[in-house]
Short mmCIF file of C-alpha atoms in Angstrom, two decimals:
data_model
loop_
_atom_site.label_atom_id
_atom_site.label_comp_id
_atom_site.label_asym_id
_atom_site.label_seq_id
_atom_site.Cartn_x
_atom_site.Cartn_y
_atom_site.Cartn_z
CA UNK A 185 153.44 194.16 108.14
CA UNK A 186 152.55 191.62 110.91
CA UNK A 187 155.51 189.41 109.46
CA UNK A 188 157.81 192.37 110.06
CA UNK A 189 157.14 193.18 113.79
CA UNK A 190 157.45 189.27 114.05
CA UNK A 191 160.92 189.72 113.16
CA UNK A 192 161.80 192.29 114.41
CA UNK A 193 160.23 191.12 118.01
CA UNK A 194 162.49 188.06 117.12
CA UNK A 195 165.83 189.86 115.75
CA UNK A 196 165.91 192.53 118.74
CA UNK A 197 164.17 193.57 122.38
CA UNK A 198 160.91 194.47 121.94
CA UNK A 199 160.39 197.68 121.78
CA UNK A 200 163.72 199.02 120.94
CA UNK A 201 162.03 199.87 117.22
CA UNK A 202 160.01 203.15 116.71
CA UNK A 203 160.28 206.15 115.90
CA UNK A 204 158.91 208.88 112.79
CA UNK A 205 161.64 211.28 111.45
CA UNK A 206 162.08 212.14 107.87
CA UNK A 207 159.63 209.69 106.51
CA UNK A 208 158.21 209.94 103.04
CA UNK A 209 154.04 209.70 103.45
CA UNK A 210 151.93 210.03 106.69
CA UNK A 211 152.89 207.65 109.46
CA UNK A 212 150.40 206.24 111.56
CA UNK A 213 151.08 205.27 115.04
CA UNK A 214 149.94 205.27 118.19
CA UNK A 215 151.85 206.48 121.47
CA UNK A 216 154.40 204.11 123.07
CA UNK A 217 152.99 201.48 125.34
CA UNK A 218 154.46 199.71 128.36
CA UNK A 219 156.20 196.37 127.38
CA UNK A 220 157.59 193.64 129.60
CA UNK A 221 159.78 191.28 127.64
CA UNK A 222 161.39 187.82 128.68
CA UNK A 223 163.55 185.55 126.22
CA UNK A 224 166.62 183.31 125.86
CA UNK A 225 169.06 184.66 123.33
CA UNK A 226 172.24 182.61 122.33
CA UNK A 227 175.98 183.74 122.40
CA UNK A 228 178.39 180.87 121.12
CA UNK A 229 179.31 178.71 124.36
CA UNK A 230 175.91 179.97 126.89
CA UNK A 231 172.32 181.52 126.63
CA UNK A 232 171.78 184.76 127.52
CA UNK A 233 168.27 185.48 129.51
CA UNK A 234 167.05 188.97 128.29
CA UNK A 235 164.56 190.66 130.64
CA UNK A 236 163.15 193.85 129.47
CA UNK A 237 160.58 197.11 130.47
CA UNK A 238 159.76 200.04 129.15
CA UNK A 239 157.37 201.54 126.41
CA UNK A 240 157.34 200.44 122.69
CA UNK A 241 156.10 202.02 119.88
CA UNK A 242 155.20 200.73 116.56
CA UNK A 243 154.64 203.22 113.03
CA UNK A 244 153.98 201.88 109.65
CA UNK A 245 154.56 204.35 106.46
CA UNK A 246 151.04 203.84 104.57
CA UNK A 247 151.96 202.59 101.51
CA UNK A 248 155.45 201.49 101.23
CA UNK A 249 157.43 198.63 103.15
CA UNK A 250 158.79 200.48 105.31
CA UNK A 251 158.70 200.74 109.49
CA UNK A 252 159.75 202.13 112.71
CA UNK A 253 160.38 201.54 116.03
CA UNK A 254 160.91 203.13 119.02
CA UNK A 255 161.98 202.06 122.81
CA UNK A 256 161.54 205.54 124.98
CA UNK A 257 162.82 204.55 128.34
CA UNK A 258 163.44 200.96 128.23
CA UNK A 259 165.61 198.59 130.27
CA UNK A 260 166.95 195.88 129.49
CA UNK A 261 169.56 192.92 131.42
CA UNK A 262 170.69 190.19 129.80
CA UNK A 263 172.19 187.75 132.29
CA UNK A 264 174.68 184.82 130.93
CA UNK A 265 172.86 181.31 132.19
CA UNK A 266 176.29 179.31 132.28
CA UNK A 267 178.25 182.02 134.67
CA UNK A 268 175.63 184.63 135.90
CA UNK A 269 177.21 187.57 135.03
CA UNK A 270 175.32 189.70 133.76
CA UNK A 271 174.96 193.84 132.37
CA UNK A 272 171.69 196.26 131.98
CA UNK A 273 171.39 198.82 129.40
CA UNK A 274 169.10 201.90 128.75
CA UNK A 275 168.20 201.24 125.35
CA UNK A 276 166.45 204.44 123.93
CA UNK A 277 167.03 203.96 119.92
CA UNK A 278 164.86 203.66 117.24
CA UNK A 279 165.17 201.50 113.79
CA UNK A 280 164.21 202.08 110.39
CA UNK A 281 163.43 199.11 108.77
CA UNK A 282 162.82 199.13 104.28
CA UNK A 283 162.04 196.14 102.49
CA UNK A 284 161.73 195.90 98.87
CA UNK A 285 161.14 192.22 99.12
CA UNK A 286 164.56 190.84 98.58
CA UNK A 287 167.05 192.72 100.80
CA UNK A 288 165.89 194.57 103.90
CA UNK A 289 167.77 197.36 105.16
CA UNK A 290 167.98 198.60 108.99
CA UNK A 291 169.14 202.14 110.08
CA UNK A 292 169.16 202.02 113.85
CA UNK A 293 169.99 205.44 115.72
CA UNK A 294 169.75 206.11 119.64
CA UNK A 295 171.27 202.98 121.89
CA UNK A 296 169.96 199.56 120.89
CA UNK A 297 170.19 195.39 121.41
CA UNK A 298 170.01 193.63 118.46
CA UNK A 299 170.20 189.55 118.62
CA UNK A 300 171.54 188.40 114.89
CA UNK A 301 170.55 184.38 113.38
CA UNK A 302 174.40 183.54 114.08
CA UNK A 303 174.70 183.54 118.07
CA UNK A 304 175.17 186.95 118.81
CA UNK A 305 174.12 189.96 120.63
CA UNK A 306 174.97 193.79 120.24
CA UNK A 307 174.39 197.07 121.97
CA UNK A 308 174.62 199.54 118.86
CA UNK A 309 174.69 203.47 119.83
CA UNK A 310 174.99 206.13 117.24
CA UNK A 311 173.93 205.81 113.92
CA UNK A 312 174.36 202.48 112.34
CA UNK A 313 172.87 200.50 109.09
CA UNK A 314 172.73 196.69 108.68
CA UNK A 315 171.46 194.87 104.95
CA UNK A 316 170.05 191.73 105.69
CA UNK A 317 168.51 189.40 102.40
CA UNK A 318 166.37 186.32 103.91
CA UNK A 319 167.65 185.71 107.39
CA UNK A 320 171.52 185.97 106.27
CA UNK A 321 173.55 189.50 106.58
CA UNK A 322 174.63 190.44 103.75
CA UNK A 323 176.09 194.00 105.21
CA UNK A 324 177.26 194.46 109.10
CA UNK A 325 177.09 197.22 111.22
CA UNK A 326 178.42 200.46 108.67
CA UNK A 327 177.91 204.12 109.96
CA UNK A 328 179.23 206.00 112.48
CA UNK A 329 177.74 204.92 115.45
CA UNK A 330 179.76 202.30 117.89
CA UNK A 331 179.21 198.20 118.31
CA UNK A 332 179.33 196.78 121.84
CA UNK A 333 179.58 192.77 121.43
CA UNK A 334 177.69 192.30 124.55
CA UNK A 335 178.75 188.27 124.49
CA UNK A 336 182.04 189.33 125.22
CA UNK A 337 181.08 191.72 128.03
CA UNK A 338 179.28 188.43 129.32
CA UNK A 339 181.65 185.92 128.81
#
């Protein structure tokens, strides 16, 4: 499970995963902690500085592959390095990550950021589901929920 908060800490803000509903088996997790989070993202043509605080939270389903996350009162600004302009989101979501070693599948609900392998970064609201197999998507962004392409915001 260490592998998966890895990359999921490397696919998305930390602390935009956790959460606990409708889970098959006992989660375990502990309450949301405060988080401060600095990285460079990439959008094609700049990098993106991403500055984030709030509270994460963490729960593993004992037992299976299978994880949440949650980001309860986080903020987050990304800033474009090559321009300066720059947005700030409350990102409140949680995502629902199963593995069954080959493809991984992610159901994100609530508002979240998610940076993919490809340069690119997303604000995703509602409820929306992403297959992923290695590091390459194999499924984008189905469900009801909406996709912000924050690059173009940025650009």
């Amino acid at each position: 499970m260490k592998t998966w908060k890895k990359l999921v800490a490397g696919t998305t803000v930390a602390g935009t995963l956790l959460g606990g509903f409708g889970l098959a088996g006992v989660a375990v997790a502990a309450p949301p902690e405060p988080v401060t989070f600095t990285d460079i993202w990439r959008c094609d043509g700049f990098k993106v500085q991403v500055e984030a605080e709030g509270d994460a939270g963490f729960i593993e389903v004992p037992g299976l592959d299978e994880f949440i996350t949650t980001s309860p009162n986080t903020t987050v600004t990304l800033t474009n390095l090559k321009n300066g302009n720059s947005v700030t989101y409350k990102v409140n979501g949680t995502f629902h990550i199963e593995s069954d070693g080959r493809l991984t599948v992610v159901t994100a609900t609530g508002v979240n950021l998610l940076s993919t392998p490809e340069p690119g970064i997303y604000l995703i609201s509602g409820n929306v589901t992403f297959t992923v197999r290695g590091k390459k998507e194999i499924e984008r962004f189905s469900g009801p929920g909406n996709v912000t392409d924050v690059c173009e915001v940025l650009a």
